[in-house]
PDB file of C-alpha atoms in Angstrom:
ATOM      1  CA  MET F  10     156.381 112.107  35.948  1.00 84.00           C
ATOM      2  CA  ILE F  11     157.005 115.558  37.113  1.00 89.00           C
ATOM      3  CA  ARG F  12     154.164 117.018  39.612  1.00 88.00           C
ATOM      4  CA  ALA F  13     153.868 120.328  41.313  1.00 92.00           C
ATOM      5  CA  LEU F  14     154.607 120.109  44.721  1.00 92.00           C
ATOM      6  CA  ALA F  15     152.832 122.811  47.012  1.00 94.00           C
ATOM      7  CA  TYR F  16     155.380 123.921  50.353  1.00 96.00           C
ATOM      8  CA  CYS F  17     154.050 126.748  52.099  1.00 97.00           C
ATOM      9  CA  GLY F  18     151.986 129.713  51.376  1.00 98.00           C
ATOM     10  CA  PHE F  19     152.504 133.472  53.299  1.00 98.00           C
ATOM     11  CA  CYS F  20     151.542 136.723  52.737  1.00 98.00           C
ATOM     12  CA  HIS F  21     153.538 138.989  49.592  1.00 97.00           C
ATOM     13  CA  ARG F  22     156.130 141.667  51.786  1.00 96.00           C
ATOM     14  CA  PRO F  23     159.400 142.392  49.065  1.00 95.00           C
ATOM     15  CA  GLU F  24     161.590 141.534  51.723  1.00 96.00           C
ATOM     16  CA  ILE F  25     160.887 138.348  52.490  1.00 97.00           C
ATOM     17  CA  SER F  26     163.976 136.431  51.024  1.00 97.00           C
ATOM     18  CA  LEU F  27     162.858 133.162  49.142  1.00 97.00           C
ATOM     19  CA  PRO F  28     165.019 129.634  49.289  1.00 97.00           C
ATOM     20  CA  ALA F  29     166.859 128.962  46.042  1.00 96.00           C
ATOM     21  CA  THR F  30     166.052 125.146  45.844  1.00 96.00           C
ATOM     22  CA  GLY F  31     163.622 122.646  47.749  1.00 96.00           C
ATOM     23  CA  VAL F  32     162.920 118.736  47.533  1.00 95.00           C
ATOM     24  CA  GLN F  33     165.401 117.178  44.787  1.00 93.00           C
ATOM     25  CA  SER F  34     167.528 120.477  44.870  1.00 94.00           C
ATOM     26  CA  ALA F  35     164.464 121.344  42.582  1.00 97.00           C
ATOM     27  CA  THR F  36     164.470 125.299  41.828  1.00 98.00           C
ATOM     28  CA  VAL F  37     161.752 126.669  44.647  1.00 98.00           C
ATOM     29  CA  GLN F  38     159.208 129.134  42.455  1.00 98.00           C
ATOM     30  CA  ALA F  39     156.715 131.306  44.184  1.00 97.00           C
ATOM     31  CA  MET F  40     153.145 131.813  42.490  1.00 97.00           C
ATOM     32  CA  GLY F  41     151.040 135.328  43.285  1.00 96.00           C
ATOM     33  CA  GLU F  42     147.439 135.747  43.707  1.00 96.00           C
ATOM     34  CA  GLY F  43     146.613 138.899  45.229  1.00 96.00           C
ATOM     35  CA  GLU F  44     148.864 139.282  48.513  1.00 97.00           C
ATOM     36  CA  LEU F  45     149.524 135.962  48.701  1.00 98.00           C
ATOM     37  CA  ARG F  46     152.693 133.934  47.545  1.00 98.00           C
ATOM     38  CA  LEU F  47     152.356 129.645  47.559  1.00 97.00           C
ATOM     39  CA  LEU F  48     156.074 128.424  47.234  1.00 98.00           C
ATOM     40  CA  TRP F  49     156.073 125.093  45.345  1.00 97.00           C
ATOM     41  CA  SER F  50     158.413 123.184  42.887  1.00 97.00           C
ATOM     42  CA  GLU F  51     158.494 121.035  40.254  1.00 96.00           C
ATOM     43  CA  VAL F  52     159.503 117.558  40.892  1.00 93.00           C
ATOM     44  CA  GLU F  53     159.575 113.712  39.939  1.00 89.00           C
ATOM     45  CA  TRP F  54     156.724 111.473  41.131  1.00 81.00           C
ATOM     46  CA  PRO F  55     156.970 109.214  42.961  1.00 76.00           C
ATOM     47  CA  PHE F  56     159.521 110.097  45.167  1.00 75.00           C
ATOM     48  CA  ALA F  57     162.777 107.601  45.965  1.00 74.00           C
ATOM     49  CA  ALA F  58     161.805 105.650  48.640  1.00 66.00           C
ATOM     50  CA  GLU F  59     165.797 106.044  50.352  1.00 69.00           C
ATOM     51  CA  ARG F  60     165.631 109.533  49.590  1.00 76.00           C
ATOM     52  CA  MET F  61     162.002 109.604  51.768  1.00 75.00           C
ATOM     53  CA  GLN F  62     164.002 111.446  54.398  1.00 77.00           C
ATOM     54  CA  ARG F  63     166.278 113.810  52.654  1.00 83.00           C
ATOM     55  CA  SER F  64     163.431 115.273  51.054  1.00 87.00           C
ATOM     56  CA  ALA F  65     161.452 115.656  54.290  1.00 86.00           C
ATOM     57  CA  VAL F  66     163.924 117.333  55.292  1.00 88.00           C
ATOM     58  CA  GLU F  67     164.563 119.338  52.231  1.00 92.00           C
ATOM     59  CA  PHE F  68     160.725 120.337  52.491  1.00 94.00           C
ATOM     60  CA  HIS F  69     161.483 121.020  56.464  1.00 93.00           C
ATOM     61  CA  GLU F  70     163.722 123.806  55.462  1.00 94.00           C
ATOM     62  CA  VAL F  71     161.957 125.262  52.359  1.00 97.00           C
ATOM     63  CA  VAL F  72     158.785 126.027  55.078  1.00 97.00           C
ATOM     64  CA  HIS F  73     161.295 127.012  58.024  1.00 96.00           C
ATOM     65  CA  HIS F  74     163.243 129.436  55.744  1.00 97.00           C
ATOM     66  CA  VAL F  75     160.493 131.454  55.296  1.00 98.00           C
ATOM     67  CA  PHE F  76     158.523 130.945  58.445  1.00 97.00           C
ATOM     68  CA  ARG F  77     161.921 132.353  60.346  1.00 96.00           C
ATOM     69  CA  GLN F  78     160.799 135.534  58.876  1.00 97.00           C
ATOM     70  CA  ALA F  79     156.598 135.516  58.696  1.00 97.00           C
ATOM     71  CA  ALA F  80     153.823 133.287  58.989  1.00 98.00           C
ATOM     72  CA  VAL F  81     152.981 130.412  56.543  1.00 98.00           C
ATOM     73  CA  VAL F  82     150.513 127.680  56.027  1.00 97.00           C
ATOM     74  CA  PRO F  83     152.182 125.030  55.652  1.00 96.00           C
ATOM     75  CA  PHE F  84     151.188 122.394  53.042  1.00 93.00           C
ATOM     76  CA  ARG F  85     151.645 118.788  54.528  1.00 89.00           C
ATOM     77  CA  LEU F  86     154.614 116.897  52.132  1.00 83.00           C
ATOM     78  CA  LEU F  87     153.246 114.733  49.426  1.00 77.00           C
ATOM     79  CA  SER F  88     151.046 117.587  48.627  1.00 81.00           C
ATOM     80  CA  LEU F  89     151.125 117.148  44.637  1.00 84.00           C
ATOM     81  CA  PHE F  90     149.305 118.979  41.992  1.00 87.00           C
ATOM     82  CA  ASP F  91     148.879 117.489  38.802  1.00 85.00           C
ATOM     83  CA  ASP F  92     151.080 120.720  37.238  1.00 89.00           C
ATOM     84  CA  GLU F  93     151.358 124.852  37.425  1.00 93.00           C
ATOM     85  CA  SER F  94     148.313 125.259  36.083  1.00 92.00           C
ATOM     86  CA  THR F  95     145.878 123.324  38.656  1.00 90.00           C
ATOM     87  CA  LEU F  96     147.946 124.713  41.136  1.00 92.00           C
ATOM     88  CA  ALA F  97     147.251 128.484  39.938  1.00 94.00           C
ATOM     89  CA  ARG F  98     143.568 126.856  40.450  1.00 92.00           C
ATOM     90  CA  PHE F  99     144.218 125.937  43.649  1.00 92.00           C
ATOM     91  CA  ALA F 100     145.495 128.894  44.606  1.00 95.00           C
ATOM     92  CA  ALA F 101     142.418 131.255  42.938  1.00 95.00           C
ATOM     93  CA  GLU F 102     139.771 129.691  44.938  1.00 94.00           C
ATOM     94  CA  HIS F 103     141.565 130.076  48.419  1.00 95.00           C
ATOM     95  CA  ALA F 104     143.698 132.775  48.048  1.00 97.00           C
ATOM     96  CA  ARG F 105     141.151 134.763  50.464  1.00 97.00           C
ATOM     97  CA  ALA F 106     140.920 131.884  53.351  1.00 97.00           C
ATOM     98  CA  PHE F 107     144.612 131.844  53.534  1.00 97.00           C
ATOM     99  CA  VAL F 108     145.441 135.634  53.492  1.00 98.00           C
ATOM    100  CA  ASP F 109     142.725 135.349  56.343  1.00 98.00           C
ATOM    101  CA  ASP F 110     144.140 133.027  58.330  1.00 98.00           C
ATOM    102  CA  LEU F 111     148.170 134.904  57.678  1.00 98.00           C
ATOM    103  CA  GLU F 112     146.488 137.737  58.878  1.00 98.00           C
ATOM    104  CA  ARG F 113     145.030 136.403  62.326  1.00 97.00           C
ATOM    105  CA  LEU F 114     148.474 134.449  63.158  1.00 97.00           C
ATOM    106  CA  LYS F 115     150.852 137.013  61.688  1.00 95.00           C
ATOM    107  CA  ASP F 116     152.501 137.063  64.983  1.00 94.00           C
ATOM    108  CA  CYS F 117     152.279 133.940  66.299  1.00 97.00           C
ATOM    109  CA  VAL F 118     154.422 130.416  66.428  1.00 98.00           C
ATOM    110  CA  GLN F 119     153.025 127.248  67.728  1.00 97.00           C
ATOM    111  CA  MET F 120     155.275 125.726  70.492  1.00 97.00           C
ATOM    112  CA  GLU F 121     154.376 122.735  71.734  1.00 94.00           C
ATOM    113  CA  CYS F 122     154.825 119.675  74.772  1.00 93.00           C
ATOM    114  CA  VAL F 123     154.472 116.057  75.135  1.00 90.00           C
ATOM    115  CA  ILE F 124     153.525 113.984  77.338  1.00 91.00           C
ATOM    116  CA  TYR F 125     154.036 110.727  77.683  1.00 89.00           C
ATOM    117  CA  PRO F 126     155.071 107.696  80.149  1.00 88.00           C
ATOM    118  CA  ALA F 127     158.405 107.716  81.052  1.00 87.00           C
ATOM    119  CA  PRO F 128     160.335 104.618  80.304  1.00 80.00           C
ATOM    120  CA  GLY F 129     159.665 101.486  81.830  1.00 72.00           C
ATOM    121  CA  ARG F 130     156.285 103.542  83.554  1.00 65.00           C
ATOM    122  CA  GLY F 131     153.747 102.968  80.983  1.00 58.00           C
ATOM    123  CA  ALA F 132     150.633 100.860  82.073  1.00 56.00           C
ATOM    124  CA  ARG F 133     152.243  96.871  81.294  1.00 58.00           C
ATOM    125  CA  ASP F 134     149.479  94.408  80.896  1.00 57.00           C
ATOM    126  CA  ASP F 135     151.946  91.105  82.574  1.00 62.00           C
ATOM    127  CA  GLY F 136     150.487  91.484  85.878  1.00 65.00           C
ATOM    128  CA  SER F 137     146.692  91.413  87.237  1.00 77.00           C
ATOM    129  CA  GLY F 138     143.750  92.942  85.221  1.00 83.00           C
ATOM    130  CA  THR F 139     143.903  95.442  88.769  1.00 86.00           C
ATOM    131  CA  ALA F 140     147.517  96.637  88.988  1.00 84.00           C
ATOM    132  CA  TYR F 141     147.131  97.782  84.777  1.00 83.00           C
ATOM    133  CA  LEU F 142     143.639  99.804  85.581  1.00 87.00           C
ATOM    134  CA  GLN F 143     145.094 100.904  88.587  1.00 87.00           C
ATOM    135  CA  GLU F 144     148.745 101.704  86.760  1.00 86.00           C
ATOM    136  CA  LYS F 145     146.474 103.609  83.879  1.00 86.00           C
ATOM    137  CA  ALA F 146     144.617 104.908  86.126  1.00 90.00           C
ATOM    138  CA  ALA F 147     147.742 106.603  87.971  1.00 90.00           C
ATOM    139  CA  LEU F 148     148.882 107.922  84.759  1.00 89.00           C
ATOM    140  CA  LEU F 149     146.599 109.636  83.578  1.00 91.00           C
ATOM    141  CA  ARG F 150     146.023 111.284  86.342  1.00 94.00           C
ATOM    142  CA  ALA F 151     149.210 112.381  86.007  1.00 93.00           C
ATOM    143  CA  GLN F 152     149.084 113.415  82.890  1.00 93.00           C
ATOM    144  CA  ASP F 153     145.671 115.209  83.372  1.00 94.00           C
ATOM    145  CA  GLU F 154     147.360 117.143  86.751  1.00 96.00           C
ATOM    146  CA  GLN F 155     150.491 117.991  83.894  1.00 96.00           C
ATOM    147  CA  VAL F 156     148.106 119.585  81.513  1.00 95.00           C
ATOM    148  CA  ASN F 157     146.691 121.471  84.147  1.00 96.00           C
ATOM    149  CA  ALA F 158     149.511 122.554  86.150  1.00 96.00           C
ATOM    150  CA  LEU F 159     151.144 123.719  82.446  1.00 96.00           C
ATOM    151  CA  ARG F 160     148.013 125.736  81.725  1.00 95.00           C
ATOM    152  CA  SER F 161     148.329 128.034  84.614  1.00 95.00           C
ATOM    153  CA  SER F 162     151.812 128.458  84.658  1.00 95.00           C
ATOM    154  CA  LEU F 163     151.800 129.576  81.025  1.00 95.00           C
ATOM    155  CA  GLY F 164     149.111 132.128  81.991  1.00 89.00           C
ATOM    156  CA  GLY F 165     148.812 135.031  79.449  1.00 91.00           C
ATOM    157  CA  LEU F 166     151.462 133.177  77.123  1.00 95.00           C
ATOM    158  CA  ALA F 167     149.385 131.148  75.583  1.00 96.00           C
ATOM    159  CA  ARG F 168     146.850 132.855  73.087  1.00 96.00           C
ATOM    160  CA  GLU F 169     145.411 129.947  72.737  1.00 96.00           C
ATOM    161  CA  VAL F 170     145.899 126.048  73.668  1.00 96.00           C
ATOM    162  CA  ARG F 171     144.288 122.630  72.135  1.00 96.00           C
ATOM    163  CA  VAL F 172     145.355 119.367  73.433  1.00 94.00           C
ATOM    164  CA  ARG F 173     144.691 116.294  71.860  1.00 90.00           C
ATOM    165  CA  GLU F 174     145.137 112.864  73.675  1.00 87.00           C
ATOM    166  CA  GLY F 175     146.771 110.104  71.987  1.00 80.00           C
ATOM    167  CA  LYS F 176     147.253 107.003  72.799  1.00 74.00           C
ATOM    168  CA  ASN F 177     150.255 107.195  73.871  1.00 74.00           C
ATOM    169  CA  GLY F 178     150.216 110.263  75.481  1.00 84.00           C
ATOM    170  CA  VAL F 179     148.843 113.412  75.851  1.00 90.00           C
ATOM    171  CA  ARG F 180     150.439 116.484  72.893  1.00 92.00           C
ATOM    172  CA  ILE F 181     149.780 119.975  73.737  1.00 95.00           C
ATOM    173  CA  PHE F 182     149.890 122.547  70.706  1.00 96.00           C
ATOM    174  CA  VAL F 183     150.122 126.750  72.317  1.00 97.00           C
ATOM    175  CA  LEU F 184     149.285 129.603  70.715  1.00 98.00           C
ATOM    176  CA  THR F 185     152.440 132.186  71.229  1.00 97.00           C
ATOM    177  CA  GLU F 186     153.759 135.405  70.237  1.00 97.00           C
ATOM    178  CA  ARG F 187     156.658 135.293  68.010  1.00 97.00           C
ATOM    179  CA  GLY F 188     159.750 136.212  70.283  1.00 96.00           C
ATOM    180  CA  GLN F 189     157.985 135.006  73.311  1.00 96.00           C
ATOM    181  CA  GLU F 190     159.400 130.566  72.692  1.00 96.00           C
ATOM    182  CA  ALA F 191     162.194 131.928  75.472  1.00 95.00           C
ATOM    183  CA  GLU F 192     159.551 132.701  77.842  1.00 96.00           C
ATOM    184  CA  PHE F 193     157.490 129.163  77.135  1.00 96.00           C
ATOM    185  CA  ARG F 194     160.454 127.449  77.344  1.00 96.00           C
ATOM    186  CA  SER F 195     161.415 128.784  81.259  1.00 96.00           C
ATOM    187  CA  ALA F 196     157.800 128.784  81.281  1.00 96.00           C
ATOM    188  CA  VAL F 197     157.352 124.770  80.941  1.00 96.00           C
ATOM    189  CA  GLU F 198     160.699 123.872  82.766  1.00 96.00           C
ATOM    190  CA  ARG F 199     159.044 125.578  85.765  1.00 96.00           C
ATOM    191  CA  VAL F 200     156.532 122.838  86.241  1.00 96.00           C
ATOM    192  CA  PRO F 201     157.856 120.060  87.488  1.00 96.00           C
ATOM    193  CA  VAL F 202     157.098 116.214  86.260  1.00 94.00           C
ATOM    194  CA  SER F 203     155.731 113.504  87.617  1.00 93.00           C
ATOM    195  CA  GLU F 204     158.041 109.948  87.805  1.00 92.00           C
ATOM    196  CA  LEU F 205     155.625 108.357  86.383  1.00 92.00           C
ATOM    197  CA  LEU F 206     155.888 110.688  82.890  1.00 92.00           C
ATOM    198  CA  SER F 207     158.386 112.254  80.404  1.00 91.00           C
ATOM    199  CA  ARG F 208     157.613 115.514  78.728  1.00 92.00           C
ATOM    200  CA  ARG F 209     159.355 117.036  75.590  1.00 89.00           C
ATOM    201  CA  THR F 210     158.946 120.188  74.348  1.00 92.00           C
ATOM    202  CA  SER F 211     159.429 121.234  70.713  1.00 92.00           C
ATOM    203  CA  GLY F 212     158.893 124.610  68.787  1.00 93.00           C
ATOM    204  CA  PRO F 213     158.678 127.560  67.028  1.00 96.00           C
ATOM    205  CA  TRP F 214     156.678 126.121  64.686  1.00 96.00           C
ATOM    206  CA  PRO F 215     154.371 127.274  62.113  1.00 97.00           C
ATOM    207  CA  ALA F 216     150.570 127.180  63.896  1.00 97.00           C
ATOM    208  CA  ALA F 217     149.310 124.459  61.775  1.00 96.00           C
ATOM    209  CA  GLU F 218     147.211 123.553  64.422  1.00 95.00           C
ATOM    210  CA  PHE F 219     144.998 126.740  64.699  1.00 97.00           C
ATOM    211  CA  LEU F 220     144.851 126.730  60.634  1.00 96.00           C
ATOM    212  CA  SER F 221     140.631 127.191  60.097  1.00 96.00           C
ATOM    213  CA  GLU F 222     139.454 124.224  58.648  1.00 93.00           C
ATOM    214  CA  ARG F 223     138.708 125.336  54.776  1.00 92.00           C
ATOM    215  CA  VAL F 224     142.819 126.170  55.153  1.00 94.00           C
ATOM    216  CA  ARG F 225     143.047 122.913  56.794  1.00 89.00           C
ATOM    217  CA  ALA F 226     141.651 120.856  54.812  1.00 85.00           C
ATOM    218  CA  PRO F 227     140.250 122.795  51.505  1.00 85.00           C
ATOM    219  CA  HIS F 228     137.912 121.357  49.101  1.00 74.00           C
ATOM    220  CA  VAL F 229     139.500 120.444  45.760  1.00 68.00           C
ATOM    221  CA  ALA F 230     137.478 119.764  43.292  1.00 57.00           C
ATOM    222  CA  GLY F 231     137.940 116.911  41.315  1.00 47.00           C
ATOM    223  CA  ALA F 232     139.431 115.160  44.197  1.00 45.00           C
ATOM    224  CA  LYS F 233     138.514 111.816  45.388  1.00 38.00           C
TER     225      LYS F 233
ATOM    226  CA  MET O  25     171.703 132.521  72.000  1.00 31.00           C
ATOM    227  CA  GLY O  26     174.741 129.888  70.585  1.00 32.00           C
ATOM    228  CA  ARG O  27     172.889 126.874  70.128  1.00 33.00           C
ATOM    229  CA  GLY O  28     173.740 125.048  66.697  1.00 32.00           C
ATOM    230  CA  ARG O  29     170.241 123.240  65.299  1.00 34.00           C
ATOM    231  CA  HIS O  30     171.264 119.792  65.136  1.00 33.00           C
ATOM    232  CA  ILE O  31     169.125 117.695  62.279  1.00 34.00           C
ATOM    233  CA  ARG O  32     169.468 114.635  63.853  1.00 33.00           C
ATOM    234  CA  LEU O  33     168.403 111.843  61.169  1.00 33.00           C
ATOM    235  CA  PHE O  34     167.983 108.843  63.392  1.00 32.00           C
ATOM    236  CA  PRO O  35     166.507 111.243  66.945  1.00 29.00           C
ATOM    237  CA  MET O  36     164.124 109.675  69.392  1.00 31.00           C
ATOM    238  CA  PRO O  37     164.285 106.049  69.696  1.00 31.00           C
ATOM    239  CA  THR O  38     167.914 104.974  71.474  1.00 28.00           C
ATOM    240  CA  ASP O  39     168.442 101.935  69.052  1.00 27.00           C
ATOM    241  CA  PHE O  40     168.700 104.906  66.252  1.00 28.00           C
ATOM    242  CA  GLU O  41     172.198 105.764  65.043  1.00 29.00           C
ATOM    243  CA  PRO O  42     172.556 109.545  65.054  1.00 31.00           C
ATOM    244  CA  VAL O  43     173.812 111.582  62.144  1.00 32.00           C
ATOM    245  CA  THR O  44     174.233 114.935  62.882  1.00 36.00           C
ATOM    246  CA  LEU O  45     173.642 118.391  60.167  1.00 38.00           C
ATOM    247  CA  SER O  46     174.151 121.512  62.306  1.00 37.00           C
ATOM    248  CA  ARG O  47     173.674 125.169  61.447  1.00 45.00           C
ATOM    249  CA  PRO O  48     174.525 127.982  63.533  1.00 42.00           C
ATOM    250  CA  GLY O  49     171.988 130.138  65.881  1.00 42.00           C
ATOM    251  CA  GLU O  50     169.148 128.060  65.110  1.00 44.00           C
ATOM    252  CA  ASP O  51     167.652 125.517  67.269  1.00 49.00           C
ATOM    253  CA  GLU O  52     167.454 121.832  67.743  1.00 55.00           C
ATOM    254  CA  VAL O  53     165.340 120.335  65.658  1.00 69.00           C
ATOM    255  CA  SER O  54     165.033 116.020  65.338  1.00 75.00           C
ATOM    256  CA  LEU O  55     163.954 113.904  61.903  1.00 75.00           C
ATOM    257  CA  LEU O  56     161.006 112.814  63.649  1.00 77.00           C
ATOM    258  CA  ASP O  57     159.785 116.438  64.316  1.00 81.00           C
ATOM    259  CA  ILE O  58     160.059 117.073  60.662  1.00 84.00           C
ATOM    260  CA  LEU O  59     158.843 113.810  59.903  1.00 80.00           C
ATOM    261  CA  ASP O  60     155.519 114.704  61.944  1.00 82.00           C
ATOM    262  CA  HIS O  61     155.033 117.791  61.061  1.00 86.00           C
ATOM    263  CA  VAL O  62     155.758 118.225  57.426  1.00 87.00           C
ATOM    264  CA  LEU O  63     153.332 114.857  57.142  1.00 80.00           C
ATOM    265  CA  ASN O  64     150.754 115.838  59.901  1.00 81.00           C
ATOM    266  CA  ALA O  65     150.731 119.052  60.209  1.00 86.00           C
ATOM    267  CA  GLY O  66     149.468 122.181  57.760  1.00 86.00           C
ATOM    268  CA  VAL O  67     147.060 121.653  54.373  1.00 88.00           C
ATOM    269  CA  VAL O  68     145.268 118.832  53.344  1.00 79.00           C
ATOM    270  CA  ILE O  69     145.075 118.219  49.804  1.00 73.00           C
ATOM    271  CA  HIS O  70     142.199 115.047  49.996  1.00 55.00           C
ATOM    272  CA  GLY O  71     142.875 112.378  47.106  1.00 47.00           C
ATOM    273  CA  SER O  72     144.847 109.370  47.475  1.00 41.00           C
ATOM    274  CA  VAL O  73     148.227 108.765  46.542  1.00 45.00           C
ATOM    275  CA  ILE O  74     149.941 105.919  47.966  1.00 43.00           C
ATOM    276  CA  ILE O  75     153.911 105.917  48.381  1.00 44.00           C
ATOM    277  CA  SER O  76     156.288 103.498  49.180  1.00 41.00           C
ATOM    278  CA  LEU O  77     158.664 104.450  52.075  1.00 44.00           C
ATOM    279  CA  ALA O  78     161.850 102.539  52.660  1.00 45.00           C
ATOM    280  CA  GLY O  79     159.893  99.158  51.408  1.00 45.00           C
ATOM    281  CA  VAL O  80     156.275 100.014  53.744  1.00 45.00           C
ATOM    282  CA  ASP O  81     153.416 101.123  51.627  1.00 42.00           C
ATOM    283  CA  LEU O  82     152.995 104.434  53.020  1.00 44.00           C
ATOM    284  CA  VAL O  83     148.983 105.270  52.321  1.00 40.00           C
ATOM    285  CA  TYR O  84     147.939 108.625  52.287  1.00 39.00           C
ATOM    286  CA  LEU O  85     144.681 109.395  52.396  1.00 33.00           C
ATOM    287  CA  GLY O  86     144.529 112.607  54.964  1.00 34.00           C
ATOM    288  CA  LEU O  87     144.692 113.407  58.372  1.00 33.00           C
ATOM    289  CA  ASN O  88     143.775 110.352  60.530  1.00 34.00           C
ATOM    290  CA  VAL O  89     145.635 108.005  58.223  1.00 35.00           C
ATOM    291  CA  VAL O  90     148.557 109.657  58.142  1.00 38.00           C
ATOM    292  CA  LEU O  91     148.746 109.936  61.761  1.00 38.00           C
ATOM    293  CA  THR O  92     149.244 106.076  61.901  1.00 40.00           C
ATOM    294  CA  SER O  93     151.081 105.807  58.457  1.00 46.00           C
ATOM    295  CA  VAL O  94     153.909 107.902  60.381  1.00 50.00           C
ATOM    296  CA  GLU O  95     154.515 105.322  62.701  1.00 51.00           C
ATOM    297  CA  THR O  96     154.329 102.591  60.048  1.00 52.00           C
ATOM    298  CA  ALA O  97     156.967 104.785  58.616  1.00 52.00           C
ATOM    299  CA  LEU O  98     159.091 105.257  60.830  1.00 55.00           C
ATOM    300  CA  ARG O  99     159.025 101.435  61.863  1.00 58.00           C
ATOM    301  CA  GLY O 100     160.355 100.737  58.523  1.00 56.00           C
ATOM    302  CA  ILE O 101     163.206 103.658  58.388  1.00 54.00           C
ATOM    303  CA  ARG O 102     164.077 102.060  61.586  1.00 60.00           C
ATOM    304  CA  ALA O 103     164.255  98.262  60.023  1.00 64.00           C
ATOM    305  CA  GLU O 104     165.631  99.242  56.368  1.00 60.00           C
ATOM    306  CA  GLU O 105     168.754 101.516  58.599  1.00 60.00           C
ATOM    307  CA  GLU O 106     169.207  97.739  61.012  1.00 69.00           C
ATOM    308  CA  LYS O 107     169.357  96.163  57.466  1.00 68.00           C
ATOM    309  CA  ARG O 108     171.885  98.634  55.999  1.00 63.00           C
ATOM    310  CA  ARG O 109     173.655  98.301  59.447  1.00 69.00           C
ATOM    311  CA  LEU O 110     174.074  94.686  59.297  1.00 73.00           C
ATOM    312  CA  GLU O 111     175.434  94.343  55.405  1.00 69.00           C
TER     313      GLU O 111
END
């Protein structure tokens, strides 16, 4: 069956170039609602399992084609609408909120650091309970110290920082000005990493972590 | 800068065979990054959809479920690749 797959929203500017094709090599179309443009394609659903990775890369390429030129609000892959008219209703209902977020984030990108136990240094449960707890406590302490050191090192580069703790480490999202990615990486690299930890930096990404709640999880009439 | 972007199709876990696509002048991105961001970051339309990824059912309901499902999906991809390698 054919569905409308939404890629991302952005504020219209005539100089922004659009990608020609997206997931499944489908034509990428732009839908306008005031200043807002939504990119979407008609795709065959469900996706073929063996093409899922390829579809993810194709989706990413569409979003980043625009993101290289302007702020975007990315949809998640699998944001499928019944058809073009359903997507148009969604655009009409949510355009104001999307444009507000895009204006707020227009000069920003999201950089990320993931801090996780160094290979072979995670808290293991093959020793005594006390040793496990001590190792785990040391890891958590090292993670906290790393997060605090990164915050200090980033200083004015970070407009906003959000930290999410997961079961396998900590993820730090930093909202920074577009064009300051290299400075961000330098500031991160200046912070030494404990031997207990590994650190990985990525970005720039669309500032998805900093979207307002009404854009991140919009109410959609009829959704289950 | 002179760096190429590498989209490595099986990137971070060391037992994955890397397949590299490169584009000059762009940053390096791993498939794991891409999967993580396209599934976890951005607008989520509530509703329920079930897809099968590499033979593993991936239930897409919302943020929390997706975070778990990506791990499941990546395990599925690894298993699928291992199977293909042995064939």
